[in-house]
Short mmCIF file of C-alpha atoms in Angstrom, two decimals:
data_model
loop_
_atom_site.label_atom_id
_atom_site.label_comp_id
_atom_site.label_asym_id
_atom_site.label_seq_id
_atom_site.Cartn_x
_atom_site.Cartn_y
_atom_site.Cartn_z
CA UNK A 1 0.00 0.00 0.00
CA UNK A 2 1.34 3.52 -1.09
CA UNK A 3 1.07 5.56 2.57
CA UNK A 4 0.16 8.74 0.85
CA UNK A 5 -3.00 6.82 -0.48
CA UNK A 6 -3.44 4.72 2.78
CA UNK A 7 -6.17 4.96 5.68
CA UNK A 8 -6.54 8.49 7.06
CA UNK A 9 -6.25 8.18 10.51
CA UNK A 10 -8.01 10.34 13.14
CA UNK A 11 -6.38 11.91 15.82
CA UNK A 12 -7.30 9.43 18.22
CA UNK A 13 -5.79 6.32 16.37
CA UNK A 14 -2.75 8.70 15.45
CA UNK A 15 -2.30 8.83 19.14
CA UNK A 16 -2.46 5.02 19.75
CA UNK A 17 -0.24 4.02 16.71
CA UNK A 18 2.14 6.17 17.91
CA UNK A 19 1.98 4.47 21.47
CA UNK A 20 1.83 0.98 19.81
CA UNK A 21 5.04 1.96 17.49
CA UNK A 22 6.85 3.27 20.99
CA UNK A 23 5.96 0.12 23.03
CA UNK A 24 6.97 -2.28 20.46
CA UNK A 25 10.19 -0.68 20.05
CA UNK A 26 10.72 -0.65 24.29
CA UNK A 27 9.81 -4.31 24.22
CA UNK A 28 12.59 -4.99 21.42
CA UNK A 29 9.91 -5.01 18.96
CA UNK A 30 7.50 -7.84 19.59
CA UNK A 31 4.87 -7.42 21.83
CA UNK A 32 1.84 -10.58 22.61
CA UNK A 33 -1.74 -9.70 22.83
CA UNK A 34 -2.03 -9.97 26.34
CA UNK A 35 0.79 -7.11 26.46
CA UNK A 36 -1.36 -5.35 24.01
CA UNK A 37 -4.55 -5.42 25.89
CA UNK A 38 -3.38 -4.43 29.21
CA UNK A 39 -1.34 -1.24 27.97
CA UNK A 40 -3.94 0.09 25.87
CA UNK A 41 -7.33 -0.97 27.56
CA UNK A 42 -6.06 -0.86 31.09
CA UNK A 43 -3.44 1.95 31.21
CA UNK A 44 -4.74 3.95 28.71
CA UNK A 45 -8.27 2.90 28.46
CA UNK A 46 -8.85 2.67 25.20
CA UNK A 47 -11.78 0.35 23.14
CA UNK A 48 -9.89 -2.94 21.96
CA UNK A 49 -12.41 -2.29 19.11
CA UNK A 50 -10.87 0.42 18.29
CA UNK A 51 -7.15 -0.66 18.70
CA UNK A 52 -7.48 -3.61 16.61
CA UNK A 53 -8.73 -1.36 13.76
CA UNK A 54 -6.03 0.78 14.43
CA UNK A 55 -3.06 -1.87 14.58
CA UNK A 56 -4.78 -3.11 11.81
CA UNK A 57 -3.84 -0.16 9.58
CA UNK A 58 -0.76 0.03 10.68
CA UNK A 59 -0.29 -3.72 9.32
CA UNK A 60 -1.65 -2.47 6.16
CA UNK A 61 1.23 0.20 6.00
CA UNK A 62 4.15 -2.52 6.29
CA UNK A 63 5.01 -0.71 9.94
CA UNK A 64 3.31 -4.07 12.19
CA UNK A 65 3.19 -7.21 11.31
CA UNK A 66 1.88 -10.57 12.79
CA UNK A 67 4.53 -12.79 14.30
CA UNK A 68 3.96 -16.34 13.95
CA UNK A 69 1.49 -18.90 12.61
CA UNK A 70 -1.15 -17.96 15.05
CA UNK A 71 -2.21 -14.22 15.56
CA UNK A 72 -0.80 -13.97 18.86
CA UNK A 73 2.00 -11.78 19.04
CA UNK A 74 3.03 -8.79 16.69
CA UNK A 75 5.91 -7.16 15.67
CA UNK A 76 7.91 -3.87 14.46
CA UNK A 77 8.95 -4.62 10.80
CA UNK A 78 12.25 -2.43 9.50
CA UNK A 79 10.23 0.22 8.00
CA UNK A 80 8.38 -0.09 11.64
CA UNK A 81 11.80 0.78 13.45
CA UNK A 82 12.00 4.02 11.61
CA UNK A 83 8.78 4.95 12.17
CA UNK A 84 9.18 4.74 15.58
CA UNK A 85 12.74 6.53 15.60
CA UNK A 86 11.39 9.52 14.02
CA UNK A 87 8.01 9.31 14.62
CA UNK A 88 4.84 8.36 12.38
CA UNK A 89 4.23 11.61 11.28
CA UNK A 90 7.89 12.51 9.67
CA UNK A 91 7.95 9.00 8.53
CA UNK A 92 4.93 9.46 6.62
CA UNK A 93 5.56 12.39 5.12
CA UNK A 94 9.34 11.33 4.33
CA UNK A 95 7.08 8.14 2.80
CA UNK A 96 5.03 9.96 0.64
CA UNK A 97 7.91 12.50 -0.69
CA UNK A 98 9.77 8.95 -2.24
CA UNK A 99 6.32 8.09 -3.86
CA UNK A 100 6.02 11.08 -5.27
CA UNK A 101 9.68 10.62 -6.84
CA UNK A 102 8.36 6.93 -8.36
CA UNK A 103 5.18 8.00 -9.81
CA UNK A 104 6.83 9.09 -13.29
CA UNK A 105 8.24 5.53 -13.88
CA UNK A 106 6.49 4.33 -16.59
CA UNK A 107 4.00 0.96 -16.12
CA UNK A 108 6.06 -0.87 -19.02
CA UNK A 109 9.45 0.01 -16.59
CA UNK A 110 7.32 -2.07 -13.91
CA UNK A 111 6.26 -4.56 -16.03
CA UNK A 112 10.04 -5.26 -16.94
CA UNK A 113 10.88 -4.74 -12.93
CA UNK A 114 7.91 -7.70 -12.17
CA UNK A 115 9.48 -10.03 -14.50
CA UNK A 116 12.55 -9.31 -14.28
CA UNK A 117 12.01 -10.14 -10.44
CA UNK A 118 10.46 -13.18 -11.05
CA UNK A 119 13.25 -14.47 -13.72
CA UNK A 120 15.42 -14.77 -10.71
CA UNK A 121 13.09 -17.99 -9.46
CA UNK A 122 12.07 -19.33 -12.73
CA UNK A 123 13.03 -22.99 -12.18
CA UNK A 124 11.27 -23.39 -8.86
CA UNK A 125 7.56 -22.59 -9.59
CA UNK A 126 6.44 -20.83 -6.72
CA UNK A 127 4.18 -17.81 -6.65
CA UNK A 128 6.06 -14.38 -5.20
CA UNK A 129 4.51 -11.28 -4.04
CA UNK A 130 4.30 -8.53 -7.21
CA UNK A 131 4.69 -5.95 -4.24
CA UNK A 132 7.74 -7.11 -3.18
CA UNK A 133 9.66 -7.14 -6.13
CA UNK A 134 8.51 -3.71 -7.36
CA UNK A 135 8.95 -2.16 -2.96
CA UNK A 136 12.47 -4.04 -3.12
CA UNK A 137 13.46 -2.00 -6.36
CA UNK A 138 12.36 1.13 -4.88
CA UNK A 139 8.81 1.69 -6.19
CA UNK A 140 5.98 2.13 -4.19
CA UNK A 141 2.26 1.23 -5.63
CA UNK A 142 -0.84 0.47 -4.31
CA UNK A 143 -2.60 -2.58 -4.66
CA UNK A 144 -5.06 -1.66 -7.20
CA UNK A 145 -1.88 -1.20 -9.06
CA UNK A 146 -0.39 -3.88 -8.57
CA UNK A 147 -2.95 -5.79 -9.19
CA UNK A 148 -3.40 -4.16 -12.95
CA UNK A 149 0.18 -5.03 -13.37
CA UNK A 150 -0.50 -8.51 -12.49
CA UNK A 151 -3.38 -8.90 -14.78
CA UNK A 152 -1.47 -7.74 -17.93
CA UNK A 153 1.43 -9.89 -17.46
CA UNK A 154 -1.16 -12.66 -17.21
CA UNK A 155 -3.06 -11.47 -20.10
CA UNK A 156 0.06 -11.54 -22.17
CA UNK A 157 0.97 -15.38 -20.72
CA UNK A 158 4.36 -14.06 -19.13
CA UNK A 159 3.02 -15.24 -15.38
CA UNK A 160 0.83 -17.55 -13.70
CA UNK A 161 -1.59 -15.02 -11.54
CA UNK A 162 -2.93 -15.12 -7.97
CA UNK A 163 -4.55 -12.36 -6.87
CA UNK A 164 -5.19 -12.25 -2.88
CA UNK A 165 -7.22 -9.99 -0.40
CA UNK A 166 -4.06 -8.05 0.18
CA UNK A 167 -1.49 -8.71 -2.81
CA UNK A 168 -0.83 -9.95 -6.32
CA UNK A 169 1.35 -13.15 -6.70
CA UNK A 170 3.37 -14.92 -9.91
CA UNK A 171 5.09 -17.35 -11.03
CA UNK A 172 6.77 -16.36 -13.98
CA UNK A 173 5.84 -19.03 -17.16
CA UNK A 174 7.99 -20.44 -20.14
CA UNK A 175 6.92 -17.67 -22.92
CA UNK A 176 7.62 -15.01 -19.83
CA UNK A 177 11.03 -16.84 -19.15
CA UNK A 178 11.68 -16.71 -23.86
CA UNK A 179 10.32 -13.30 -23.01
CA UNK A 180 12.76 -11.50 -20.61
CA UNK A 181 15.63 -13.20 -22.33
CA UNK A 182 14.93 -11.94 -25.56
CA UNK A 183 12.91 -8.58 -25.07
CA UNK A 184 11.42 -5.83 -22.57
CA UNK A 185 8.37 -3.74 -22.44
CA UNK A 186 10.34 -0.41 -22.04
CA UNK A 187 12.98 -1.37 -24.73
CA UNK A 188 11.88 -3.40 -27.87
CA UNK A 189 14.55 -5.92 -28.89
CA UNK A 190 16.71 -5.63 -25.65
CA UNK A 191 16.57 -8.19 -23.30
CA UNK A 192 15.35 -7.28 -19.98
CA UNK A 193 17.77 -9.06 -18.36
CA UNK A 194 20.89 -6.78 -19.82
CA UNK A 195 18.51 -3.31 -19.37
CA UNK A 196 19.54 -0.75 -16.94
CA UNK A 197 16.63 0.90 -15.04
CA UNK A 198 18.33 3.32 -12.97
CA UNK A 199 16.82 2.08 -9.85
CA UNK A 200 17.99 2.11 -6.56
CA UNK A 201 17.00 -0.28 -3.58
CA UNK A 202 15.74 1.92 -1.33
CA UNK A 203 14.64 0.00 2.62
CA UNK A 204 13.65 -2.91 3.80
CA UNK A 205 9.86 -3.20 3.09
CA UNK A 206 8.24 -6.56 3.24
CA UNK A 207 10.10 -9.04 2.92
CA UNK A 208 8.67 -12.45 2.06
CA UNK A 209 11.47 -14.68 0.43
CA UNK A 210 14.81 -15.48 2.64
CA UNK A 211 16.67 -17.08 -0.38
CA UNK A 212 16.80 -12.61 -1.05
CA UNK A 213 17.55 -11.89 1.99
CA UNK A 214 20.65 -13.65 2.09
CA UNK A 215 21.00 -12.80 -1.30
CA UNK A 216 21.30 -8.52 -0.04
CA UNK A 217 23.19 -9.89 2.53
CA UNK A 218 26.14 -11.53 0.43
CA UNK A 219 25.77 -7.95 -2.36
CA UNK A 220 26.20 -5.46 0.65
CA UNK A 221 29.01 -8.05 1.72
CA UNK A 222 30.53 -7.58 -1.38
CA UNK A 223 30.62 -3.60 -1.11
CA UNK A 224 31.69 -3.51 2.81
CA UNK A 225 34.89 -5.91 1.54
CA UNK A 226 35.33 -3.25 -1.01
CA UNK A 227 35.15 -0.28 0.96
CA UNK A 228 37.48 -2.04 3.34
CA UNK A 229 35.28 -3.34 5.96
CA UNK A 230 37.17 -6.76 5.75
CA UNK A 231 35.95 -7.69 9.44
CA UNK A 232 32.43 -6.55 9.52
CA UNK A 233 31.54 -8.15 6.16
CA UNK A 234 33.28 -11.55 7.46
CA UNK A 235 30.77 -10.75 10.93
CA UNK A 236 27.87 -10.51 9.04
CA UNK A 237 28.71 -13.68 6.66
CA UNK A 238 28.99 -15.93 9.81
CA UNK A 239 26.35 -14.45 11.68
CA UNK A 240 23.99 -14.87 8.51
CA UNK A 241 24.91 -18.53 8.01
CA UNK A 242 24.74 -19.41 11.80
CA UNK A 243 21.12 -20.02 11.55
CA UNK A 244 20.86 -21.64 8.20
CA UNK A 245 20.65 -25.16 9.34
CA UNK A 246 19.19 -24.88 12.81
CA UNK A 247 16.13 -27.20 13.41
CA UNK A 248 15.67 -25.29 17.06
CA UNK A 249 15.02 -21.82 15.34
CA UNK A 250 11.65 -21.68 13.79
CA UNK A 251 11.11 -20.36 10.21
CA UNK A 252 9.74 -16.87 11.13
CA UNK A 253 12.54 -16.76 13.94
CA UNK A 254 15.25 -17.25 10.96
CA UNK A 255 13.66 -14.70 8.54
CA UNK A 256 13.24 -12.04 11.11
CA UNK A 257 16.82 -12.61 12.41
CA UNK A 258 18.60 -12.72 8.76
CA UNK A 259 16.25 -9.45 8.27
CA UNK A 260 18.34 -8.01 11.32
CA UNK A 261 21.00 -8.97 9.94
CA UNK A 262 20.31 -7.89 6.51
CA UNK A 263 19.36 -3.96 7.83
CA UNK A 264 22.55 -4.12 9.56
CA UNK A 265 24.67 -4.57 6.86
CA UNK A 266 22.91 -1.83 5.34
CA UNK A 267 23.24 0.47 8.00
CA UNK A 268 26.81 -0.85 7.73
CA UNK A 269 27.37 1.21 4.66
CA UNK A 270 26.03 4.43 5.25
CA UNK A 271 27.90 7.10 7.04
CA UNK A 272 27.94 7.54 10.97
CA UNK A 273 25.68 10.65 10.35
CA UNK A 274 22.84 8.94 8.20
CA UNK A 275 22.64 5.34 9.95
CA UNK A 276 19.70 4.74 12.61
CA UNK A 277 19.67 6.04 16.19
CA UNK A 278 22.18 4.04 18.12
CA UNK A 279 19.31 2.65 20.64
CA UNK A 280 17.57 1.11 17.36
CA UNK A 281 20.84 -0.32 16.56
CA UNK A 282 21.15 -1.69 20.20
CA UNK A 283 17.47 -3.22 19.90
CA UNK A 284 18.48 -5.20 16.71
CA UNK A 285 21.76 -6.19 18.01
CA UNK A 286 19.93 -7.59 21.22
CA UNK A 287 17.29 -9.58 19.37
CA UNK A 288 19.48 -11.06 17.24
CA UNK A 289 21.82 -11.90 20.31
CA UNK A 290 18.62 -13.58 21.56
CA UNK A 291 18.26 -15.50 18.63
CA UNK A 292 21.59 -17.09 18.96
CA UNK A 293 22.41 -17.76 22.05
CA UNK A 294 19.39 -19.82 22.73
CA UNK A 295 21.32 -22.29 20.33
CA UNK A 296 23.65 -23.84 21.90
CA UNK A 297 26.09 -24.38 19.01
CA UNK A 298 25.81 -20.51 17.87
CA UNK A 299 26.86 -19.19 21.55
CA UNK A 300 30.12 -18.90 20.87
CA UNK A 301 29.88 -17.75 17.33
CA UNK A 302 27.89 -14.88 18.65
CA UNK A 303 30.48 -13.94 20.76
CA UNK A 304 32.94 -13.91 18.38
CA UNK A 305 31.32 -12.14 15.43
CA UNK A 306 28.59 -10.44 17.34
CA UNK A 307 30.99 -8.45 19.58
CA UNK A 308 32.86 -6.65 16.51
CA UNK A 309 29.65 -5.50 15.13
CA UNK A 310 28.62 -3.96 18.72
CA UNK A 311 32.31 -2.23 18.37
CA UNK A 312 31.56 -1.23 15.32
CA UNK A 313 28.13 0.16 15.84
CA UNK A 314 27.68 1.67 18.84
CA UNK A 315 31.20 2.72 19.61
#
């Protein structure tokens, strides 16, 4: 969902998501319902009725998100962090300035972007969120959007198309595979695959595949080793792979972790003046911390790796 075409909020639910966003982030960013309940119906005696409408926007924005198979507990997402850094407000409006910047792209440019994004898994015929690929380049649309992406690319017989309550999914098929190989929407007679869209990644967004996480993880790798950071890209390779194999950690504990980790390395890159607030920092460092040392054979590579990115960090 584009944020500058979201759910207005009124003042009242303004005022709660703003509580919700600061509790989550003093609770290291998870917080269960009976947590929930007592804070805001209790303490601050609010209607649950109209805190679950209100939590549920924020979902909606990519700031919450359910933690878990069961809804039971929730939890800050990256773009959540910031929000609650700089406050909803600023991040909003910060939000809608980079939409604004996106809206000249032109829908063939997405088109290419969607299949382009769905080349990358075109032997393993799974469905992948439209959103995703198009948020992880940079470009924010809405779902009605998306969803009229999805549509033509299905019209044309480049994807398999699933359209749900809340996203558009594909699976990219044989004549879209022939397709981005040999052409492009934006560029007739270039592949898609050699085009240059002048796009930057810009945030985290949702994530919703882990094979791309680690894949950002091993790119911004690349870049710290180049820049010199010999030590923290070596951290972050360890710390990324500590996890891979566990049958203790559950799958939502290993994506949110190697999202930690992912953000990190990002931060990693930026100069000291532009990377997040140092307690933010902290929070992540801590969960992930959590994550590993409740394993016994990752312990000690916590220890290890985890200290120099501490050092490094918050220094």
């Amino acid at each position: 969902m584009n944020l500058a075409e979201g759910k207005k909020m009124n003042e009242v639910e303004t005022e709660m998501a703003e509580l919700l966003l600061m509790l989550l982030s003093e609770h290291k960013g998870t917080l269960n319902t009976d947590q929930q309940s007592y804070f805001f119906t209790e303490e601050k005696k609010y209607e649950w009725f109209d805190y679950t409408l209100m939590r549920d926007n924020l979902i909606d924005e990519g700031l919450v998100a359910w933690w878990g198979d069961e809804k039971y507990r929730v939890k800050l997402t990256q773009e959540g962090w910031k929000a609650a850094e700089i406050g909803l407000h600023k991040y909003r409006q910060q939000k809608e300035r980079n939409g604004n910047s996106n809206r000249a792209m032109k829908q063939s440019e997405k088109l290419d972007l969607i299949l382009k994004g769905l080349y990358e898994f075109k032997h393993d015929g799974k469905y992948y969120s439209l959103t995703w690929i198009l948020q992880n380049n940079g470009v924010e649309v809405n779902f009605d959007e998306v969803f009229s992406l999805g549509k033509k690319l299905e019209g044309d017989g480049m994807v398999q198309f699933l359209g749900k309550h809340d996203d558009a999914m594909g699976s990219i098929t044989t004549v879209g595979i022939e397709y981005v190989e040999e052409d492009s929407y934006s560029y007739s007679g270039h592949s898609i695959t050699t085009n240059n869209y002048n796009i930057s990644i810009q945030g985290h967004g949702n994530v919703f595949s882990m094979r791309n996480i680690q894949d950002n993880i091993i790119k911004n790798n690349a870049t710290l080793n180049n820049e010199g950071l010999n030590d923290i890209a070596k951290a972050f390779e360890k710390l990324a792979e500590a996890v891979k194999d566990s049958v203790v950690i559950s799958q939502e504990q290993q994506q949110e972790y190697l999202e930690h980790i992912n953000f990190l390395s990002q931060e990693a890159m930026k100069p000291l003046e532009q990377r997040a607030a140092k307690p933010v920092i902290k929070t992540i460092l801590n969960s992930c911390q959590e994550i590993l040392t409740a394993v016994a054979h990752t312990t000690e590579i916590w220890h290890i790796w985890g200290s120099i990115l501490a050092s490094h960090f918050l220094k």
